[in-house]
Amino acid sequence: MPELPEVETVREGLSRWVTNRRVEAVEVRHPRAIRRHLAGAEHFAAVLAGRTILAACRRGKYLWLPLDSGDAVIGHLGMSGQLLVRPAGTADEIHLRIRFTFDDGGPELRFVDQRTFGGLSVSEGGATLPSEIAHIARDPMDPEFSDAGFVAAVRRRRTEIKRALLDQTLISGVGNIYADEALWRARLHGARPTDALTGPAITRLLGHVRDVLGEALKQGGTSFDALYVNVNGESGYFDRELNVYGREGLPCRHCGALVRREAFMNRSSFSCPRCQPRPRTPAPG
């Protein structure tokens, strides 16, 4: 699943390539790609034709494109979605789902999604912030993110610290990979109870989250296969810098102990058994 750095990299590309361009036509090639737009494909295309894209914005892992009509296009990449900018006339991708053409005859915007878990929709009146994603917390790279508010909210929760990092109502944009990386840097096991952590410990962890996300942003995100790309189809390279995620059986770069993998919410968590010992008292279920 793409995380904040991957989605922010896409947003930056969209800002460069589609801002202040007027949509000429929209072609929906697969109904699942607009399944959240309940009015259907014809309505989706009709309300976008002739509209100018004013900006490219992000909240957590969601993107939105404000329009001059006051509406907005919301996008979520899902597991394999890509928003690509391609010269007009370029051969269609195998999994092309939606095509935007513009009245300047320039590059098209294409939504490509192999697994069709992502999608686009139109939010009426959602140019400033679509109501559909207003419940999602700000991310730690947002200048309006409240560190003190996050620390207090985490300490009130009776859960595990990794689950708190993945809770989009507390903090957005942090997924499995970067949570593991930040926890390794903080030398905290993901199962540590949140109500047992001190304020300074959570603040330090938040600093590591920011460091990991910032470093990944510089690299364009993490790519393990061809699915995670920017609008130009280029992969990120932060996977070469990962310290713990995906390194089961390899030496910890802190102490040399072998990295372990544990089951976590139908996924995997990676940690060092020496630097990140499991808590003796589990968090409340």
mmCIF file of C-alpha atoms in Angstrom, residues 8 10-20 53-59 62-66 73:
data_model
loop_
_atom_site.group_PDB
_atom_site.id
_atom_site.type_symbol
_atom_site.label_atom_id
_atom_site.label_comp_id
_atom_site.label_asym_id
_atom_site.label_seq_id
_atom_site.Cartn_x
_atom_site.Cartn_y
_atom_site.Cartn_z
ATOM 1 C CA GLU A 8 3.174 13.129 -1.746
ATOM 2 C CA VAL A 10 2.521 11.861 -6.880
ATOM 3 C CA ARG A 11 0.902 15.068 -5.579
ATOM 4 C CA GLU A 12 4.005 17.078 -6.415
ATOM 5 C CA GLY A 13 3.973 15.693 -9.940
ATOM 6 C CA LEU A 14 0.278 16.444 -10.387
ATOM 7 C CA SER A 15 0.816 19.987 -9.133
ATOM 8 C CA ARG A 16 3.418 20.488 -11.821
ATOM 9 C CA TRP A 17 1.602 18.847 -14.706
ATOM 10 C CA VAL A 18 -2.147 19.439 -14.316
ATOM 11 C CA THR A 19 -2.601 22.641 -12.293
ATOM 12 C CA ASN A 20 -4.381 25.406 -14.243
ATOM 13 C CA ILE A 53 -7.923 21.994 -12.097
ATOM 14 C CA LEU A 54 -6.732 24.610 -9.610
ATOM 15 C CA ALA A 55 -4.239 22.661 -7.497
ATOM 16 C CA ALA A 56 -3.174 19.221 -6.274
ATOM 17 C CA CYS A 57 -3.729 18.555 -2.564
ATOM 18 C CA ARG A 58 -3.310 15.674 -0.120
ATOM 19 C CA ARG A 59 -4.700 14.546 3.227
ATOM 20 C CA TYR A 62 -5.804 10.653 -0.253
ATOM 21 C CA LEU A 63 -5.327 13.125 -3.092
ATOM 22 C CA TRP A 64 -7.766 15.735 -4.271
ATOM 23 C CA LEU A 65 -7.830 18.125 -7.215
ATOM 24 C CA PRO A 66 -9.865 21.308 -6.513
ATOM 25 C CA VAL A 73 -11.741 15.050 -7.750
#
